[in-house]
Short mmCIF file of C-alpha atoms and ligand atoms in Angstrom, two decimals:
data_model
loop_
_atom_site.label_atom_id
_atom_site.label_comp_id
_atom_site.label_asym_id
_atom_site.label_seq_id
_atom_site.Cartn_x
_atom_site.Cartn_y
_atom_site.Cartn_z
CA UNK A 1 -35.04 -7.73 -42.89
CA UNK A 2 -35.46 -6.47 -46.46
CA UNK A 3 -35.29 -8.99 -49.60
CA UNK A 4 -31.78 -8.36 -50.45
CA UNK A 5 -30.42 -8.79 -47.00
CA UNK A 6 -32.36 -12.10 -46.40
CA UNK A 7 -30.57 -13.30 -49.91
CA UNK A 8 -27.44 -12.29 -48.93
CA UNK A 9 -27.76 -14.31 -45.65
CA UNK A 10 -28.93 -17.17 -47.76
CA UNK A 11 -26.18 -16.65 -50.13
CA UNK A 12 -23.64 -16.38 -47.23
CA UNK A 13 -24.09 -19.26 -46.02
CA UNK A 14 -23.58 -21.87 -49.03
CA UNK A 15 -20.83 -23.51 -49.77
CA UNK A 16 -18.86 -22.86 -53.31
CA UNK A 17 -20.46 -25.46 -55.77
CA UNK A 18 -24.32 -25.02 -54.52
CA UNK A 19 -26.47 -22.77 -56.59
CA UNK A 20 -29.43 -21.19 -54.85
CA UNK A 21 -32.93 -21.46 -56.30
CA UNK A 22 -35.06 -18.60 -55.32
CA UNK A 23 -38.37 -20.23 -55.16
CA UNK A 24 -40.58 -17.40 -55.58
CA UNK A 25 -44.16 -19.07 -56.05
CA UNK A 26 -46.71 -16.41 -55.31
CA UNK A 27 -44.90 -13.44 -54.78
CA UNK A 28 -45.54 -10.55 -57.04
CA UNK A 29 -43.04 -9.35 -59.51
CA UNK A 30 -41.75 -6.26 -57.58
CA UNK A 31 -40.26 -8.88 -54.57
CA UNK A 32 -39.04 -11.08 -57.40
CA UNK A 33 -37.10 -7.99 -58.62
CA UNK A 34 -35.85 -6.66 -55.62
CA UNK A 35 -34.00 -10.41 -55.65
CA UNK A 36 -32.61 -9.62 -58.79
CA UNK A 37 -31.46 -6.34 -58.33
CA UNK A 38 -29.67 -8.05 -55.52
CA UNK A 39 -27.91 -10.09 -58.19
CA UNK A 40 -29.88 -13.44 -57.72
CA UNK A 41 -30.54 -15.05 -61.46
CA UNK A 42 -32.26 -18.15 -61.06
CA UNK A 43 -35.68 -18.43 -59.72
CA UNK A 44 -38.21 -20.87 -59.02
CA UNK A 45 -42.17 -21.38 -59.90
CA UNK A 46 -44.63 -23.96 -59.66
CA UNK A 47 -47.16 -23.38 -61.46
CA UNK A 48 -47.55 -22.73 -64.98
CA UNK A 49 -49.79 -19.69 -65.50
CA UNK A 50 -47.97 -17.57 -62.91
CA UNK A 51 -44.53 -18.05 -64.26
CA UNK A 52 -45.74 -17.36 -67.71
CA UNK A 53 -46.79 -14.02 -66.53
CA UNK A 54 -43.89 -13.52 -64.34
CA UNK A 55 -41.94 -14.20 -67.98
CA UNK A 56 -43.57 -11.75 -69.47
CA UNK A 57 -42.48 -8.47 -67.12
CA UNK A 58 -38.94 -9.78 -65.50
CA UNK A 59 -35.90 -9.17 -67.08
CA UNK A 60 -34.92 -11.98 -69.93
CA UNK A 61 -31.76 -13.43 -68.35
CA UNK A 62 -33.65 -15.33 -65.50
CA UNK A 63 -32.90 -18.55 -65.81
CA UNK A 64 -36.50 -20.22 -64.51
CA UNK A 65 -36.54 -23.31 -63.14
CA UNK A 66 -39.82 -25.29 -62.51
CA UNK A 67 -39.84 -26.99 -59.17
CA UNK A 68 -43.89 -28.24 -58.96
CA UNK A 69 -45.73 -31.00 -60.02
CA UNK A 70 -45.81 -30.48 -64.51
CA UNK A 71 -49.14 -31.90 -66.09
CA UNK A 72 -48.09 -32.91 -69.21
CA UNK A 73 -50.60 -31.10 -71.56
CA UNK A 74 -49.09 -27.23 -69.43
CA UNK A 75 -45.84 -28.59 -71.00
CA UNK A 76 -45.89 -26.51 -74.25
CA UNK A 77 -46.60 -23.17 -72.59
CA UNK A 78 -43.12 -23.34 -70.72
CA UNK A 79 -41.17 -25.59 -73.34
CA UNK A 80 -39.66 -22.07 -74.87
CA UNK A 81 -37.97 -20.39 -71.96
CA UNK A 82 -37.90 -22.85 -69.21
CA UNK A 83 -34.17 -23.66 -68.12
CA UNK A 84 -34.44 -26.84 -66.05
CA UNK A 85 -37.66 -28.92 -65.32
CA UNK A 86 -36.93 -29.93 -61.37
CA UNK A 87 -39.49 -32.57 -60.88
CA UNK A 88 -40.21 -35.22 -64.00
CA UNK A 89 -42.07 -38.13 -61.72
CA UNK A 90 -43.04 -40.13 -65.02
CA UNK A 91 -41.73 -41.27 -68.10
CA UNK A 92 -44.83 -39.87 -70.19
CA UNK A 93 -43.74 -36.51 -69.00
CA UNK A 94 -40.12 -37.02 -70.11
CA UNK A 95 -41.61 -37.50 -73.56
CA UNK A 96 -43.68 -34.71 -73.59
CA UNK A 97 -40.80 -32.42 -72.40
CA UNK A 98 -38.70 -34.02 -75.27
CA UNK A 99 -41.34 -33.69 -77.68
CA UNK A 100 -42.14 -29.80 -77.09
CA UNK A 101 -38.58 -29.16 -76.72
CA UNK A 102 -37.71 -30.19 -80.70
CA UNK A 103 -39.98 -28.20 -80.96
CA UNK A 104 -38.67 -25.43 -80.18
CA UNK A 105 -35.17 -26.88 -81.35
CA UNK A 106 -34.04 -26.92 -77.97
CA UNK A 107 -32.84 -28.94 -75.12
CA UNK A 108 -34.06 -29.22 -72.47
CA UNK A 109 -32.56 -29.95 -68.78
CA UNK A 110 -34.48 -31.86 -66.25
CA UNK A 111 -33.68 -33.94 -63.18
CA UNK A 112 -35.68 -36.80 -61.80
CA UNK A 113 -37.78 -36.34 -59.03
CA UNK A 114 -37.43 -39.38 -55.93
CA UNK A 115 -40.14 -40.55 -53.71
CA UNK A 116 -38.74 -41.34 -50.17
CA UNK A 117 -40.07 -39.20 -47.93
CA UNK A 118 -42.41 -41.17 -45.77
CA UNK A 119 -45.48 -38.86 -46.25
CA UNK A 120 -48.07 -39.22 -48.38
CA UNK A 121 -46.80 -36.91 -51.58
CA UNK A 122 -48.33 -38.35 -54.84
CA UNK A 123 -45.14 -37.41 -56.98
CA UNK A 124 -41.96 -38.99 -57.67
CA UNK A 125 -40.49 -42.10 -58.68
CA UNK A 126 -39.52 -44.42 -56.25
CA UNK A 127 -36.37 -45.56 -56.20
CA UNK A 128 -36.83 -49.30 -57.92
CA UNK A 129 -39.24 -47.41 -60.65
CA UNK A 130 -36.36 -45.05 -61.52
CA UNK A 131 -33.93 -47.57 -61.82
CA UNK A 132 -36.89 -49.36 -64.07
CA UNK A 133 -37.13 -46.15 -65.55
CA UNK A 134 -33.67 -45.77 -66.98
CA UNK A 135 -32.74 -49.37 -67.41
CA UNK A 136 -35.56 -49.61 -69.98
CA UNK A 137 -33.62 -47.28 -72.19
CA UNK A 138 -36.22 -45.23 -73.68
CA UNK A 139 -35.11 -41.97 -72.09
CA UNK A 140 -31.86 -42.41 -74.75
CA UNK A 141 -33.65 -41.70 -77.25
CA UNK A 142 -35.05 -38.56 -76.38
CA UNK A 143 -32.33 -36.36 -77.74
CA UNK A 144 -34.50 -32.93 -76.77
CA UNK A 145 -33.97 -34.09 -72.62
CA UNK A 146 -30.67 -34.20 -70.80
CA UNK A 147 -31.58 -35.91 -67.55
CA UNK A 148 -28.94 -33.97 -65.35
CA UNK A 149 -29.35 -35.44 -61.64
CA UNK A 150 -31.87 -36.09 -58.87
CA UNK A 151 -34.53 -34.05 -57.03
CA UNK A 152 -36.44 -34.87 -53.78
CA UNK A 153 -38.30 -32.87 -50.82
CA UNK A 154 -37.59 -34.48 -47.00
CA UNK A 155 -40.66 -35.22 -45.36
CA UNK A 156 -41.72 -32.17 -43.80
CA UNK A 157 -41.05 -33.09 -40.16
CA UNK A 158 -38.96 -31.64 -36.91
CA UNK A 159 -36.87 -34.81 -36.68
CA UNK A 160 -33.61 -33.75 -38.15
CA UNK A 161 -32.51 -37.54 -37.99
CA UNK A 162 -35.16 -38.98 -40.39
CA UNK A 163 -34.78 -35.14 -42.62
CA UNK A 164 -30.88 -36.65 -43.03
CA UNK A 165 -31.83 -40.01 -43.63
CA UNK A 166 -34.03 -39.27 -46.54
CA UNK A 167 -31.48 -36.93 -47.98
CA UNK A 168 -28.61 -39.87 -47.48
CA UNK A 169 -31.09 -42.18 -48.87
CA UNK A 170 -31.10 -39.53 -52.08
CA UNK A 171 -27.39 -39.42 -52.20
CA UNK A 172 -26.46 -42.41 -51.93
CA UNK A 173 -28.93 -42.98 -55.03
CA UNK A 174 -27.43 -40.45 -57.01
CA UNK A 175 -24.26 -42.46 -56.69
CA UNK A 176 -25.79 -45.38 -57.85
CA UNK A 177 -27.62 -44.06 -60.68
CA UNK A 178 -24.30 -41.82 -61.38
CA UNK A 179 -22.47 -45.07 -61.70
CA UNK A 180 -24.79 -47.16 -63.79
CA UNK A 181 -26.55 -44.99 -66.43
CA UNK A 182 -24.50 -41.78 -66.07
CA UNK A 183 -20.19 -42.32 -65.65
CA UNK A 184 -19.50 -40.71 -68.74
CA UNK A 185 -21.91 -37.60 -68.71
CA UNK A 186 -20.51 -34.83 -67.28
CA UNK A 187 -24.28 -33.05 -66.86
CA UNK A 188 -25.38 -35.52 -64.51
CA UNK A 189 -24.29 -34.01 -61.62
CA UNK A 190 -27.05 -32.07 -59.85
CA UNK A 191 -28.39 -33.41 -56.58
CA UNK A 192 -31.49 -30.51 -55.72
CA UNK A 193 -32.73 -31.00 -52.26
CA UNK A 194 -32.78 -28.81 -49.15
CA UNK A 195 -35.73 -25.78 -48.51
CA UNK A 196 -35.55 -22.88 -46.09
CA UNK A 197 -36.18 -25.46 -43.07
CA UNK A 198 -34.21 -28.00 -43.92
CA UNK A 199 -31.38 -26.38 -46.04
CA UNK A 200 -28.63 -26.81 -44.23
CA UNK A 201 -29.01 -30.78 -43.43
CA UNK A 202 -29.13 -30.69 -47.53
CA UNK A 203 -25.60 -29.27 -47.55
CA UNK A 204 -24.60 -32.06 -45.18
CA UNK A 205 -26.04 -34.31 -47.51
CA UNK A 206 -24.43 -33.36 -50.72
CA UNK A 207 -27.02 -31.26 -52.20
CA UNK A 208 -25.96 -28.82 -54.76
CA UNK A 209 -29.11 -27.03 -55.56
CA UNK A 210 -30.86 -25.80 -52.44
CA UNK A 211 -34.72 -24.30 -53.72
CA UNK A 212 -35.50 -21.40 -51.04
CA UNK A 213 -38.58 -19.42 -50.52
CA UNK A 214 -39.88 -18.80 -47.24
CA UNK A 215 -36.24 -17.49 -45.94
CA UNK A 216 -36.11 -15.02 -48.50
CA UNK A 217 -39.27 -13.64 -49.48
CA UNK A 218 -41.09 -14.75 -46.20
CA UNK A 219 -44.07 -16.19 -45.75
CA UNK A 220 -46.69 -16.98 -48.83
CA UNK A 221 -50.08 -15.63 -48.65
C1 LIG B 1 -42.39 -24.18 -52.35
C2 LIG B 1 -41.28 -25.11 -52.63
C3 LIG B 1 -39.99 -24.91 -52.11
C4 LIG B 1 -39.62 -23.77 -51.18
O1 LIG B 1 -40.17 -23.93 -49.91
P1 LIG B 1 -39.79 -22.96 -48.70
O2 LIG B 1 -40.13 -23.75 -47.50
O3 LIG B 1 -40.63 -21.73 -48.85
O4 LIG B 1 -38.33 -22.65 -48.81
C5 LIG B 1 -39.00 -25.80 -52.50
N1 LIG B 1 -39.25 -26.83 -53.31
C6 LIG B 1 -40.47 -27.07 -53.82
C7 LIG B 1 -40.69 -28.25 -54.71
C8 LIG B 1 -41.52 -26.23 -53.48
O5 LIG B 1 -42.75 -26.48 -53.98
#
């Protein structure tokens, strides 16, 4: 199966309302153009030095979304083009995102990333430090963020039961969060979980941002 077709099976097979991330971490340029050719726009990186290259040669109406782990001093590089920051764990990095972003006289979009998975992943707030997080109020006054949902990874496991459970666990939390910090913003609406193995419990779980790699530009090397 070429690129395009393994897109279009992706693409297939969401529901109306879920965007498709085309996580494209150490592929070379010519695979991530054979995705665009096939009409996908948004694509995602994870680290800093390879998207900024991959900037550099693509066309410039990619919208790029970083999905990894951000160390706050490789903010600045990406602060000019980046369209949505996937994973802010901390509240220093919301600053420095806000801070490189006026900048640039721009805003820009992030979500929050959740710890629940049961493995030992180092990123990620849990879920009482992100309500901490917001009900301390700081992140108001960073007028150069818009905080515009929730992002998480499932443990990486073959028990579909405990995948769903994490990703209910997320949901449910976006409701909550929704509800207390968020009712009248209209942005906050972006729930990003599911990957090419656990995708389609994500739709069952209200995702509407699934981040895709493996299933359409195959294995990494
Ligand atoms: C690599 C990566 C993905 C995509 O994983 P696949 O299994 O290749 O679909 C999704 N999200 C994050 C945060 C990643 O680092």
């Amino acid at each position: 199966m070429s690129i395009s077709q393994n897109l279009q099976r992706v693409s297939q097979s969401l529901p109306k309302g879920v965007r498709l991330v085309a996580v494209s971490k150490f592929h070379p340029e010519e695979e991530l153009m054979e995705a665009y050719e096939a009409g996908q726009r948004i694509f995602g990186e994870s680290h800093e030095q390879e998207l900024s290259r991959k900037v550099q040669v693509l066309p410039k109406d990619i919208r790029w979304h970083f999905i990894g782990h951000l160390q706050t001093n490789k903010v600045r590089f990406i602060a000019p083009y980046i369209t949505m920051i996937e994973a802010v764990d901390s509240l220093k990095l919301l600053r420095e995102i806000n801070k490189q972003a006026a900048r640039h006289e721009r805003v820009i979009d992030v979500l929050l990333e959740l710890h629940i998975a049961q493995e030992a992943s180092k990123y990620g707030f849990t879920l009482d430090a992100c309500r901490q997080m917001l009900d301390e109020g700081e992140w108001r006054e960073l007028r150069n963020v818009r905080i515009c949902g929730l992002m998480m990874m499932a443990s990486n496991v073959d028990d579909d039961s405990q995948i769903r459970r994490e990703m209910m666990t997320a949901a449910d939390f976006f409701d909550e969060v929704k509800e207390r910090w968020f009712a009248d913003a209209d942005y906050f609406c972006e729930r990003s979980w599911g990957m090419s193995d656990d995708y389609p419990i994500a739709l069952e779980c209200r995702s509407t941002m699934v981040r895709v790699g493996t299933l359409i530009f195959g294995r990494r090397v």
